[in-house]
C-alpha cells in the first residue's frame, strides 16, 4: 500500500537557515500550518509568513537558557501519535495536541565546535537535546510523519512540495527516516568520541559520505569508499577512481608529506619505485623515473610542486594511472589531458587522520598513525666511522622512504635519489639482494650509496652483503641482541652505521 500523506502541518526548528526561505514559502503556498521555535520562528516571521511559536502551543516559555523549549507532550504527542490508533487520536483531542505531518529539524554544530578548538563548556552547550529527540521521534513514526534532519535534504523536500503537491509516499518517508537516523547516529558518535578521548573504551566510526566504486580489490568484489574525498582532492580529469587507485593514492600522500624539497615520487602497489629530490621539477621527475622505469608503467605519480608544461611533456611519454600535485599550470593540463582516462588530482591542504584502522578476523585493529620523523639530531652513530654530511642527508632520505615501504624492506639511496629497494620479502637478506640486483640492472653505481632498513639486522650477514656491493653507510633502528656483530663488522671494514631507535614495520 502506497499510504500517501499530504503535509498539513509542520514543525520547524533549525540552526542553519540556508534555503529555509524556499521551504517555508513553498509550505505557505500549500497552506501548511507552521509551528516553530526561537530564532527560526523570528526568521519565518521576518519573511512575512504566518507561524505559531511553540510557546503558544505548550504554554511554557523557553527555559534554562534555551536548553528546554520543545521537550513537551504537546510537541512529541503530535509527532509520535499513530494515526490509525483510535486511542492515540482520542488522547490528542483530549489534550488539544495538534498533529505534525512534517518535522524539519537540524542539530547544533557539535563536531565543528570541537574542531574549532573551543573550550569544554562551549562544546558541551553544542550537545543537542531537543533537536535530536525530535528527529528520532519523527523518524520512528515515519508511517505518518516526514522528517527532514539536514539542509542537504531540502532538494528532495522541495520536490515533494513542488511536484507532488506536498504529498509523500510511505517509501519516501521511510527513506527520509533512514537518513535522519544516519544524522543522529553520526552526531552521537562525535559526542562519544569527544568524551572517550584516547581511552579507546569502544570503537565508534561514522562517515556520512560514500562513493560506490566500480569494484573492490578484484572485479568479483564490491567496493565502497566512505569519507569526504573531495576535502583532500579536486579531480579535474579522468575516469572514476578505483579501490586500488585509492590504496596507491593513500600511500603516495603519506610518502610525499615526508619531503619539503622539490620532490617527485612514483608508486606501484603502495611502494615507491622511483623518488628524487632536486632543484628543478624536471630533474626530480627524470631521476625518479630513472630509479625503475619498468615499474613506473601504470603507476601513481605525486609531487609537492606545481607541474609545468615542460615537465608535463616528459611525464606524458609514459603510461600512468594517476598524477597528484598541489597545482598544474594550464598548458601542463592541456598536455596531461590528452589521455581521457588519466586521473588528475589537485591535492588540497588537509591533515590525515591521527589513527589507522584495519579489519582482522572478527574485529578491528586500531593504532596511532606513524608520524615519527627522524632528524639528524635523533641519529646515534654506533661505529668508529662517522657518516659524512652527504651520507647523513642520504641516510635520512632513505629512512623516510623505507618507512613507507612494505616489510621486510631495504632501500638504497644515492644523492637524494632512490636507486633501488627490496620490498615485502620474507627475509631481510632477500630484500637486500633484490635491491642490489635491481640497482645493478638499471646501471647504478652502488659505491657511495647508503642503505636503510625498516627493522634491525638479526645478524651481520646483511651488512656483509652491502659492503661487498660497495655500500659504506647504513641506517637502521637497532635493538637486536646481535647488534654488536653488525657494529664490529662495520668497524673492521670502515663502514658507518647509525641507529634511529625507531622501527617502521609496514604490513
Tab-separated table of C-alpha atoms in Angstrom:
chain	number	residue	atom	x	y	z
A	1	UNK	CA	0.000	0.000	0.000
A	2	UNK	CA	1.363	3.404	-1.011
A	3	UNK	CA	-0.168	5.165	2.047
A	4	UNK	CA	0.399	8.644	0.712
A	5	UNK	CA	0.256	11.503	3.193
A	6	UNK	CA	-0.318	15.170	2.479
A	7	UNK	CA	1.521	17.686	4.610
A	8	UNK	CA	-0.921	19.875	6.506
A	9	UNK	CA	1.201	20.989	9.452
A	10	UNK	CA	4.926	21.385	10.044
A	11	UNK	CA	7.282	21.883	12.970
A	12	UNK	CA	10.467	23.723	12.022
A	13	UNK	CA	13.496	24.385	14.252
A	14	UNK	CA	16.873	24.720	12.566
A	15	UNK	CA	20.340	26.031	13.356
A	16	UNK	CA	21.282	26.532	9.701
A	17	UNK	CA	18.891	28.802	7.832
A	18	UNK	CA	20.343	28.233	4.333
A	19	UNK	CA	17.488	27.911	1.809
A	20	UNK	CA	14.926	27.725	4.584
A	21	UNK	CA	13.120	30.614	2.893
A	22	UNK	CA	12.433	28.407	-0.137
A	23	UNK	CA	10.966	25.691	2.072
A	24	UNK	CA	8.653	27.887	4.141
A	25	UNK	CA	7.439	29.810	1.076
A	26	UNK	CA	6.517	26.535	-0.571
A	27	UNK	CA	4.765	25.392	2.626
A	28	UNK	CA	2.774	28.634	2.650
A	29	UNK	CA	1.813	28.020	-0.980
A	30	UNK	CA	0.246	24.701	0.089
A	31	UNK	CA	-1.482	26.246	3.146
A	32	UNK	CA	0.617	24.273	5.614
A	33	UNK	CA	0.299	25.420	9.221
A	34	UNK	CA	3.781	26.145	10.574
A	35	UNK	CA	4.980	25.904	14.185
A	36	UNK	CA	8.491	26.997	15.129
A	37	UNK	CA	10.936	27.928	17.877
A	38	UNK	CA	13.171	30.854	18.853
A	39	UNK	CA	15.368	32.244	16.109
A	40	UNK	CA	13.755	30.057	13.442
A	41	UNK	CA	10.350	31.462	14.359
A	42	UNK	CA	11.674	35.030	14.119
A	43	UNK	CA	13.251	34.223	10.745
A	44	UNK	CA	9.959	32.929	9.356
A	45	UNK	CA	8.047	35.921	10.714
A	46	UNK	CA	10.513	38.277	9.031
A	47	UNK	CA	9.649	36.607	5.718
A	48	UNK	CA	6.043	37.628	6.287
A	49	UNK	CA	4.860	34.039	6.597
A	50	UNK	CA	2.348	33.065	9.311
A	51	UNK	CA	3.922	30.970	12.057
A	52	UNK	CA	2.945	29.864	15.557
A	53	UNK	CA	5.581	29.853	18.281
A	54	UNK	CA	5.755	26.558	20.199
A	55	UNK	CA	5.457	28.550	23.427
A	56	UNK	CA	1.865	29.400	22.415
A	57	UNK	CA	1.175	25.711	21.989
A	58	UNK	CA	2.845	24.458	25.162
A	59	UNK	CA	2.051	27.480	27.353
A	60	UNK	CA	5.646	27.233	28.576
A	61	UNK	CA	8.445	29.623	27.636
A	62	UNK	CA	11.880	28.517	26.507
A	63	UNK	CA	13.755	27.989	29.788
A	64	UNK	CA	17.236	27.253	31.148
A	65	UNK	CA	18.920	29.450	28.582
A	66	UNK	CA	17.231	27.656	25.696
A	67	UNK	CA	18.080	24.159	26.924
A	68	UNK	CA	14.370	23.316	27.234
A	69	UNK	CA	11.865	24.541	24.661
A	70	UNK	CA	10.430	21.625	22.663
A	71	UNK	CA	10.578	18.846	25.291
A	72	UNK	CA	6.847	18.784	25.926
A	73	UNK	CA	3.973	16.288	25.401
A	74	UNK	CA	2.142	18.742	23.154
A	75	UNK	CA	5.097	18.621	20.793
A	76	UNK	CA	6.081	14.962	20.973
A	77	UNK	CA	2.485	13.767	21.177
A	78	UNK	CA	1.744	15.436	17.845
A	79	UNK	CA	4.766	13.718	16.286
A	80	UNK	CA	4.511	10.227	17.778
A	81	UNK	CA	0.746	9.753	17.580
A	82	UNK	CA	-0.243	6.778	15.402
A	83	UNK	CA	-2.994	7.979	13.107
A	84	UNK	CA	-4.507	4.522	12.749
A	85	UNK	CA	-4.700	4.028	16.535
A	86	UNK	CA	-8.056	5.247	17.798
A	87	UNK	CA	-6.812	5.670	21.374
A	88	UNK	CA	-3.890	7.839	20.248
A	89	UNK	CA	-6.198	10.162	18.341
A	90	UNK	CA	-8.647	10.367	21.252
A	91	UNK	CA	-5.826	11.425	23.571
A	92	UNK	CA	-4.689	14.121	21.156
A	93	UNK	CA	-8.206	15.502	21.115
A	94	UNK	CA	-8.489	15.281	24.901
A	95	UNK	CA	-5.301	17.283	25.471
A	96	UNK	CA	-5.658	19.630	22.461
A	97	UNK	CA	-2.496	18.359	20.808
A	98	UNK	CA	-2.086	19.165	17.087
A	99	UNK	CA	-0.690	16.659	14.625
A	100	UNK	CA	2.621	17.302	12.858
A	101	UNK	CA	2.984	15.838	9.381
A	102	UNK	CA	6.413	17.363	8.696
A	103	UNK	CA	9.327	17.893	11.079
A	104	UNK	CA	12.258	19.971	9.811
A	105	UNK	CA	14.984	19.974	12.472
A	106	UNK	CA	18.773	20.015	12.339
A	107	UNK	CA	21.382	19.817	15.098
A	108	UNK	CA	23.803	22.168	16.806
A	109	UNK	CA	27.280	22.051	15.194
A	110	UNK	CA	28.953	19.831	17.803
A	111	UNK	CA	31.689	18.398	15.576
A	112	UNK	CA	32.540	21.780	14.101
A	113	UNK	CA	32.799	23.271	17.595
A	114	UNK	CA	35.192	20.527	18.725
A	115	UNK	CA	37.371	21.011	15.643
A	116	UNK	CA	37.459	24.769	16.218
A	117	UNK	CA	39.428	24.235	19.441
A	118	UNK	CA	36.691	25.669	21.647
A	119	UNK	CA	36.680	25.095	25.397
A	120	UNK	CA	34.772	22.302	27.112
A	121	UNK	CA	31.858	24.457	28.230
A	122	UNK	CA	31.185	25.780	24.721
A	123	UNK	CA	31.431	22.242	23.340
A	124	UNK	CA	29.033	20.847	25.952
A	125	UNK	CA	26.453	23.520	25.099
A	126	UNK	CA	26.510	22.292	21.496
A	127	UNK	CA	25.193	18.867	22.536
A	128	UNK	CA	21.695	18.995	21.103
A	129	UNK	CA	18.936	17.503	23.242
A	130	UNK	CA	15.622	18.725	21.882
A	131	UNK	CA	16.645	18.575	18.255
A	132	UNK	CA	17.898	15.025	18.289
A	133	UNK	CA	14.829	13.924	20.260
A	134	UNK	CA	12.531	15.479	17.671
A	135	UNK	CA	14.438	13.834	14.836
A	136	UNK	CA	14.296	10.380	16.434
A	137	UNK	CA	10.610	10.734	17.275
A	138	UNK	CA	9.651	11.803	13.765
A	139	UNK	CA	11.827	9.125	12.172
A	140	UNK	CA	10.325	6.436	14.401
A	141	UNK	CA	6.836	7.458	13.279
A	142	UNK	CA	7.744	7.641	9.590
A	143	UNK	CA	4.477	5.906	8.744
A	144	UNK	CA	2.742	9.216	9.416
A	145	UNK	CA	5.483	11.852	9.582
A	146	UNK	CA	8.029	13.141	7.077
A	147	UNK	CA	11.292	14.075	8.835
A	148	UNK	CA	13.976	16.327	7.361
A	149	UNK	CA	17.117	16.266	9.508
A	150	UNK	CA	19.551	18.190	7.320
A	151	UNK	CA	19.598	21.059	4.868
A	152	UNK	CA	21.144	18.558	2.460
A	153	UNK	CA	17.653	17.052	2.129
A	154	UNK	CA	15.973	20.301	1.125
A	155	UNK	CA	16.112	19.491	-2.583
A	156	UNK	CA	14.181	16.267	-2.032
A	157	UNK	CA	11.698	18.023	0.248
A	158	UNK	CA	11.145	20.836	-2.264
A	159	UNK	CA	10.498	18.284	-4.991
A	160	UNK	CA	7.760	16.689	-2.874
A	161	UNK	CA	6.262	20.107	-2.202
A	162	UNK	CA	6.568	21.423	-5.737
A	163	UNK	CA	5.933	18.421	-7.963
A	164	UNK	CA	3.748	16.292	-5.709
A	165	UNK	CA	1.674	18.957	-4.013
A	166	UNK	CA	3.175	18.188	-0.611
A	167	UNK	CA	2.130	14.540	-0.707
A	168	UNK	CA	4.677	11.882	0.216
A	169	UNK	CA	4.607	8.108	-0.109
A	170	UNK	CA	5.412	5.652	2.660
A	171	UNK	CA	8.596	4.669	0.764
A	172	UNK	CA	9.707	8.302	0.647
A	173	UNK	CA	9.051	8.824	4.353
A	174	UNK	CA	10.958	5.641	5.188
A	175	UNK	CA	13.897	6.900	3.093
A	176	UNK	CA	13.904	10.241	4.928
A	177	UNK	CA	13.691	8.397	8.258
A	178	UNK	CA	16.749	6.299	7.421
A	179	UNK	CA	18.672	9.440	6.552
A	180	UNK	CA	17.541	11.010	9.825
A	181	UNK	CA	18.882	8.095	11.866
A	182	UNK	CA	22.123	8.425	9.891
A	183	UNK	CA	22.326	12.047	11.043
A	184	UNK	CA	21.518	11.220	14.672
A	185	UNK	CA	23.890	8.238	14.934
A	186	UNK	CA	26.728	10.242	13.374
A	187	UNK	CA	26.083	13.034	15.851
A	188	UNK	CA	26.135	10.654	18.829
A	189	UNK	CA	29.371	9.095	17.551
A	190	UNK	CA	31.047	12.506	17.568
A	191	UNK	CA	29.874	13.141	21.121
A	192	UNK	CA	31.061	9.751	22.371
A	193	UNK	CA	34.470	10.143	20.744
A	194	UNK	CA	34.861	13.563	22.378
A	195	UNK	CA	34.175	12.146	25.833
A	196	UNK	CA	36.169	8.967	25.254
A	197	UNK	CA	39.265	10.859	24.112
A	198	UNK	CA	42.193	8.464	23.839
A	199	UNK	CA	40.809	5.852	26.241
A	200	UNK	CA	39.762	3.536	23.382
A	201	UNK	CA	36.970	2.094	25.519
A	202	UNK	CA	34.937	1.373	22.382
A	203	UNK	CA	35.316	1.837	18.636
A	204	UNK	CA	32.896	4.287	17.047
A	205	UNK	CA	33.487	5.284	13.431
A	206	UNK	CA	30.974	7.239	11.404
A	207	UNK	CA	31.265	8.582	7.861
A	208	UNK	CA	28.133	10.047	6.303
A	209	UNK	CA	29.517	10.350	2.768
A	210	UNK	CA	30.257	7.433	0.478
A	211	UNK	CA	31.450	6.773	-3.064
A	212	UNK	CA	30.474	3.485	-4.732
A	213	UNK	CA	33.489	2.054	-6.553
A	214	UNK	CA	33.464	0.039	-9.782
A	215	UNK	CA	34.625	-2.929	-7.716
A	216	UNK	CA	36.906	-3.765	-4.810
A	217	UNK	CA	40.460	-5.036	-4.911
A	218	UNK	CA	39.357	-7.516	-7.600
A	219	UNK	CA	36.464	-7.366	-10.092
A	220	UNK	CA	34.414	-10.006	-8.229
A	221	UNK	CA	34.473	-7.920	-5.013
A	222	UNK	CA	32.197	-4.988	-4.282
A	223	UNK	CA	33.869	-1.816	-3.039
A	224	UNK	CA	32.851	1.485	-1.436
A	225	UNK	CA	34.855	4.428	-0.144
A	226	UNK	CA	33.435	6.116	2.961
A	227	UNK	CA	34.637	9.642	3.610
A	228	UNK	CA	34.815	13.153	2.171
A	229	UNK	CA	37.380	12.556	-0.576
A	230	UNK	CA	36.596	15.993	-2.010
A	231	UNK	CA	38.151	17.535	1.106
A	232	UNK	CA	41.533	16.100	0.062
A	233	UNK	CA	41.441	16.321	-3.731
A	234	UNK	CA	39.823	18.012	-6.653
A	235	UNK	CA	39.618	15.595	-9.569
A	236	UNK	CA	39.947	17.661	-12.707
A	237	UNK	CA	40.249	14.881	-15.272
A	238	UNK	CA	39.952	11.162	-15.832
A	239	UNK	CA	37.897	8.096	-15.035
A	240	UNK	CA	36.407	7.126	-11.700
A	241	UNK	CA	38.960	6.414	-9.001
A	242	UNK	CA	39.173	2.715	-8.198
A	243	UNK	CA	39.728	0.820	-4.943
A	244	UNK	CA	43.330	0.037	-5.912
A	245	UNK	CA	43.879	3.626	-7.048
A	246	UNK	CA	42.848	4.799	-3.593
A	247	UNK	CA	45.299	2.460	-1.883
A	248	UNK	CA	48.120	3.825	-4.034
A	249	UNK	CA	46.966	7.421	-3.597
A	250	UNK	CA	46.913	6.984	0.178
A	251	UNK	CA	50.463	5.598	0.116
A	252	UNK	CA	51.601	8.393	-2.206
A	253	UNK	CA	50.221	11.168	0.014
A	254	UNK	CA	51.815	9.681	3.125
A	255	UNK	CA	55.170	9.424	1.359
A	256	UNK	CA	55.297	12.854	-0.259
A	257	UNK	CA	54.385	14.507	3.051
A	258	UNK	CA	57.827	13.478	4.348
A	259	UNK	CA	59.665	15.766	1.914
A	260	UNK	CA	59.954	19.550	1.787
A	261	UNK	CA	62.306	19.977	-1.189
A	262	UNK	CA	61.174	19.700	-4.804
A	263	UNK	CA	60.318	16.014	-4.963
A	264	UNK	CA	58.701	13.598	-7.403
A	265	UNK	CA	57.676	10.071	-6.458
A	266	UNK	CA	56.374	7.141	-8.483
A	267	UNK	CA	54.470	4.389	-6.672
A	268	UNK	CA	53.325	0.942	-7.679
A	269	UNK	CA	51.256	-1.304	-5.408
A	270	UNK	CA	51.721	1.117	-2.482
A	271	UNK	CA	55.543	1.154	-2.683
A	272	UNK	CA	57.874	3.762	-4.140
A	273	UNK	CA	59.648	2.536	-7.267
A	274	UNK	CA	61.123	5.949	-8.012
A	275	UNK	CA	61.766	9.077	-5.955
A	276	UNK	CA	64.133	12.005	-6.172
A	277	UNK	CA	64.572	15.466	-4.690
A	278	UNK	CA	66.177	18.059	-6.969
A	279	UNK	CA	66.373	21.816	-7.517
A	280	UNK	CA	64.042	21.637	-10.526
A	281	UNK	CA	60.856	19.623	-11.014
A	282	UNK	CA	62.028	18.351	-14.402
A	283	UNK	CA	65.216	16.952	-12.884
A	284	UNK	CA	63.271	15.433	-9.973
A	285	UNK	CA	60.948	13.687	-12.450
A	286	UNK	CA	63.734	12.364	-14.654
A	287	UNK	CA	65.713	10.994	-11.723
A	288	UNK	CA	62.640	9.488	-10.073
A	289	UNK	CA	61.803	7.700	-13.328
A	290	UNK	CA	65.395	6.507	-13.708
A	291	UNK	CA	65.096	4.614	-10.415
A	292	UNK	CA	62.886	1.993	-12.065
A	293	UNK	CA	61.465	2.939	-15.470
A	294	UNK	CA	59.911	-0.510	-15.867
A	295	UNK	CA	57.820	-0.491	-12.676
A	296	UNK	CA	56.733	3.095	-13.370
A	297	UNK	CA	54.416	1.768	-16.115
A	298	UNK	CA	50.842	2.118	-14.855
A	299	UNK	CA	51.936	3.745	-11.609
A	300	UNK	CA	50.764	6.631	-9.469
A	301	UNK	CA	52.797	9.854	-9.679
A	302	UNK	CA	52.925	12.525	-7.000
A	303	UNK	CA	54.858	15.757	-6.488
A	304	UNK	CA	54.839	18.579	-3.963
A	305	UNK	CA	55.288	21.313	-6.584
A	306	UNK	CA	53.195	22.869	-9.362
A	307	UNK	CA	53.517	20.872	-12.585
A	308	UNK	CA	54.721	22.979	-15.521
A	309	UNK	CA	54.323	22.284	-19.251
A	310	UNK	CA	57.934	21.190	-19.811
A	311	UNK	CA	57.714	18.551	-17.077
A	312	UNK	CA	54.235	17.504	-18.207
A	313	UNK	CA	55.550	16.789	-21.705
A	314	UNK	CA	58.167	14.434	-20.278
A	315	UNK	CA	55.664	12.761	-17.977
A	316	UNK	CA	53.275	12.317	-20.886
A	317	UNK	CA	55.741	9.977	-22.592
A	318	UNK	CA	54.852	7.094	-20.257
A	319	UNK	CA	51.597	5.383	-19.327
A	320	UNK	CA	50.409	6.026	-15.783
A	321	UNK	CA	47.119	5.816	-13.917
A	322	UNK	CA	47.139	8.849	-11.610
A	323	UNK	CA	49.055	12.087	-11.135
A	324	UNK	CA	48.759	14.210	-7.992
A	325	UNK	CA	50.108	17.711	-7.411
A	326	UNK	CA	49.192	20.835	-5.435
A	327	UNK	CA	48.602	22.644	-8.748
A	328	UNK	CA	49.010	22.361	-12.531
A	329	UNK	CA	49.766	25.132	-14.986
A	330	UNK	CA	47.054	25.467	-17.636
A	331	UNK	CA	49.346	24.487	-20.505
A	332	UNK	CA	50.547	21.490	-18.483
A	333	UNK	CA	46.947	20.333	-18.145
A	334	UNK	CA	46.479	20.573	-21.899
A	335	UNK	CA	49.280	18.055	-22.267
A	336	UNK	CA	48.202	15.702	-19.488
A	337	UNK	CA	44.545	15.660	-20.554
A	338	UNK	CA	45.462	14.006	-23.850
A	339	UNK	CA	44.639	10.625	-22.281
A	340	UNK	CA	40.935	10.634	-21.401
A	341	UNK	CA	41.124	8.050	-18.597
A	342	UNK	CA	44.163	9.531	-16.874
A	343	UNK	CA	43.233	10.639	-13.356
A	344	UNK	CA	44.491	14.133	-12.491
A	345	UNK	CA	44.125	15.215	-8.879
A	346	UNK	CA	44.826	18.566	-7.251
A	347	UNK	CA	45.833	17.864	-3.663
A	348	UNK	CA	44.332	20.174	-1.079
A	349	UNK	CA	45.903	21.023	2.278
A	350	UNK	CA	44.331	18.515	4.622
A	351	UNK	CA	45.692	16.501	7.520
A	352	UNK	CA	45.394	12.726	7.506
A	353	UNK	CA	43.533	11.112	10.436
A	354	UNK	CA	45.652	10.534	13.527
A	355	UNK	CA	44.687	6.852	13.693
A	356	UNK	CA	44.617	3.994	11.219
A	357	UNK	CA	42.199	1.055	11.176
A	358	UNK	CA	42.419	-2.449	9.775
A	359	UNK	CA	39.969	-5.325	9.999
A	360	UNK	CA	41.387	-8.624	11.222
A	361	UNK	CA	39.469	-11.823	11.990
A	362	UNK	CA	36.216	-10.718	13.627
A	363	UNK	CA	37.495	-7.367	14.854
A	364	UNK	CA	39.408	-4.206	14.080
A	365	UNK	CA	42.994	-3.192	14.818
A	366	UNK	CA	43.472	0.480	15.720
A	367	UNK	CA	46.785	2.269	16.051
A	368	UNK	CA	48.262	5.746	16.000
A	369	UNK	CA	49.455	6.822	12.575
A	370	UNK	CA	53.231	6.545	12.236
A	371	UNK	CA	54.124	10.245	12.188
A	372	UNK	CA	57.640	9.838	13.568
A	373	UNK	CA	60.249	11.666	11.501
A	374	UNK	CA	63.856	11.010	12.431
A	375	UNK	CA	66.065	14.080	12.032
A	376	UNK	CA	69.845	14.354	12.239
A	377	UNK	CA	69.771	15.097	15.963
A	378	UNK	CA	67.896	11.841	16.564
A	379	UNK	CA	70.544	9.665	14.927
A	380	UNK	CA	73.083	7.782	17.012
A	381	UNK	CA	76.356	6.816	15.345
A	382	UNK	CA	77.405	3.436	16.785
A	383	UNK	CA	80.583	2.891	14.764
A	384	UNK	CA	84.019	4.470	14.847
A	385	UNK	CA	83.463	5.827	11.371
A	386	UNK	CA	81.104	8.797	11.309
A	387	UNK	CA	78.975	9.313	8.168
A	388	UNK	CA	79.796	12.392	6.086
A	389	UNK	CA	77.253	15.245	5.888
A	390	UNK	CA	76.247	13.990	2.410
A	391	UNK	CA	75.770	10.479	3.763
A	392	UNK	CA	73.715	11.766	6.686
A	393	UNK	CA	71.473	13.608	4.225
A	394	UNK	CA	71.018	10.423	2.187
A	395	UNK	CA	70.532	8.244	5.261
A	396	UNK	CA	67.657	10.437	6.437
A	397	UNK	CA	66.277	10.471	2.889
A	398	UNK	CA	66.420	6.668	2.686
A	399	UNK	CA	64.877	6.273	6.131
A	400	UNK	CA	61.868	8.339	5.049
A	401	UNK	CA	61.306	6.039	2.078
A	402	UNK	CA	61.779	2.770	3.971
A	403	UNK	CA	59.192	3.962	6.479
A	404	UNK	CA	56.621	3.800	3.661
A	405	UNK	CA	57.831	0.529	2.119
A	406	UNK	CA	56.338	-2.918	2.749
A	407	UNK	CA	58.342	-5.043	5.185
A	408	UNK	CA	60.800	-6.661	5.033
A	409	UNK	CA	62.260	-3.642	3.305
A	410	UNK	CA	65.660	-2.374	2.239
A	411	UNK	CA	66.123	0.977	0.485
A	412	UNK	CA	69.247	2.130	-1.369
A	413	UNK	CA	69.771	5.851	-1.938
A	414	UNK	CA	72.485	7.929	-3.549
A	415	UNK	CA	72.447	11.695	-3.951
A	416	UNK	CA	68.805	12.073	-2.751
A	417	UNK	CA	67.654	9.567	-5.339
A	418	UNK	CA	66.022	6.201	-4.729
A	419	UNK	CA	68.189	3.853	-6.782
A	420	UNK	CA	66.570	0.588	-5.669
A	421	UNK	CA	64.503	-1.075	-2.987
A	422	UNK	CA	63.774	-4.593	-1.838
A	423	UNK	CA	60.110	-4.810	-0.936
A	424	UNK	CA	57.891	-7.182	1.028
A	425	UNK	CA	60.357	-10.044	1.314
A	426	UNK	CA	60.173	-12.814	3.903
A	427	UNK	CA	63.822	-12.248	4.855
A	428	UNK	CA	65.903	-9.099	5.095
A	429	UNK	CA	68.691	-10.744	3.097
A	430	UNK	CA	66.290	-11.400	0.216
A	431	UNK	CA	65.135	-7.757	0.346
A	432	UNK	CA	68.753	-6.575	0.177
A	433	UNK	CA	69.660	-8.926	-2.664
A	434	UNK	CA	66.589	-7.791	-4.590
A	435	UNK	CA	67.569	-4.131	-4.154
A	436	UNK	CA	71.188	-4.728	-5.212
A	437	UNK	CA	70.138	-6.736	-8.264
A	438	UNK	CA	67.677	-4.045	-9.336
A	439	UNK	CA	70.176	-1.213	-8.873
A	440	UNK	CA	72.725	-3.050	-10.997
A	441	UNK	CA	70.111	-3.853	-13.636
A	442	UNK	CA	69.475	-0.127	-14.098
A	443	UNK	CA	73.230	0.603	-14.196
A	444	UNK	CA	73.562	2.389	-10.861
A	445	UNK	CA	76.972	2.559	-9.198
A	446	UNK	CA	76.494	1.463	-5.603
A	447	UNK	CA	79.796	2.895	-4.428
A	448	UNK	CA	78.850	5.774	-2.173
A	449	UNK	CA	75.227	4.660	-1.835
A	450	UNK	CA	73.610	4.294	1.584
A	451	UNK	CA	71.297	1.585	2.883
A	452	UNK	CA	68.197	1.865	5.091
A	453	UNK	CA	66.406	-0.997	6.804
A	454	UNK	CA	62.931	-0.792	8.312
A	455	UNK	CA	63.953	-3.049	11.214
A	456	UNK	CA	67.124	-4.236	12.920
A	457	UNK	CA	69.566	-6.750	11.430
A	458	UNK	CA	69.391	-10.000	13.427
A	459	UNK	CA	72.798	-10.998	12.074
A	460	UNK	CA	75.707	-9.258	10.372
A	461	UNK	CA	75.114	-11.040	7.042
A	462	UNK	CA	73.112	-8.177	5.512
A	463	UNK	CA	75.864	-5.706	6.370
A	464	UNK	CA	78.442	-8.022	4.819
A	465	UNK	CA	76.445	-8.254	1.568
A	466	UNK	CA	76.026	-4.474	1.498
A	467	UNK	CA	79.758	-3.965	1.949
A	468	UNK	CA	80.538	-6.320	-0.922
A	469	UNK	CA	78.214	-4.280	-3.140
A	470	UNK	CA	80.048	-1.008	-2.357
A	471	UNK	CA	77.781	0.420	0.344
A	472	UNK	CA	79.617	2.109	3.200
A	473	UNK	CA	76.895	3.740	5.293
A	474	UNK	CA	73.844	2.124	6.924
A	475	UNK	CA	70.821	3.333	8.890
A	476	UNK	CA	68.657	1.004	10.951
A	477	UNK	CA	66.599	1.106	14.170
A	478	UNK	CA	68.953	-1.093	16.203
A	479	UNK	CA	67.713	-3.191	19.078
A	480	UNK	CA	68.862	-6.689	18.139
A	481	UNK	CA	70.638	-8.826	20.720
A	482	UNK	CA	73.269	-9.244	17.986
A	483	UNK	CA	73.739	-5.525	17.238
A	484	UNK	CA	77.358	-5.893	18.314
A	485	UNK	CA	78.054	-8.364	15.477
A	486	UNK	CA	76.947	-5.814	12.869
A	487	UNK	CA	78.781	-2.971	14.596
A	488	UNK	CA	82.001	-4.992	14.852
A	489	UNK	CA	81.843	-5.863	11.156
A	490	UNK	CA	81.378	-2.192	10.278
A	491	UNK	CA	84.302	-1.195	12.472
A	492	UNK	CA	86.650	-3.711	10.826
A	493	UNK	CA	85.551	-2.674	7.310
A	494	UNK	CA	85.472	1.116	7.668
A	495	UNK	CA	81.679	1.360	7.447
A	496	UNK	CA	79.433	3.840	9.233
A	497	UNK	CA	76.254	2.721	10.978
A	498	UNK	CA	73.659	4.868	12.690
A	499	UNK	CA	70.710	3.830	14.842
A	500	UNK	CA	67.359	5.620	14.827
A	501	UNK	CA	65.848	3.760	17.769
A	502	UNK	CA	62.522	3.635	15.901
A	503	UNK	CA	61.261	0.712	13.854
A	504	UNK	CA	58.997	1.277	10.842
A	505	UNK	CA	57.305	-2.053	10.064
A	506	UNK	CA	54.681	-1.779	7.323
A	507	UNK	CA	52.440	-4.734	6.506
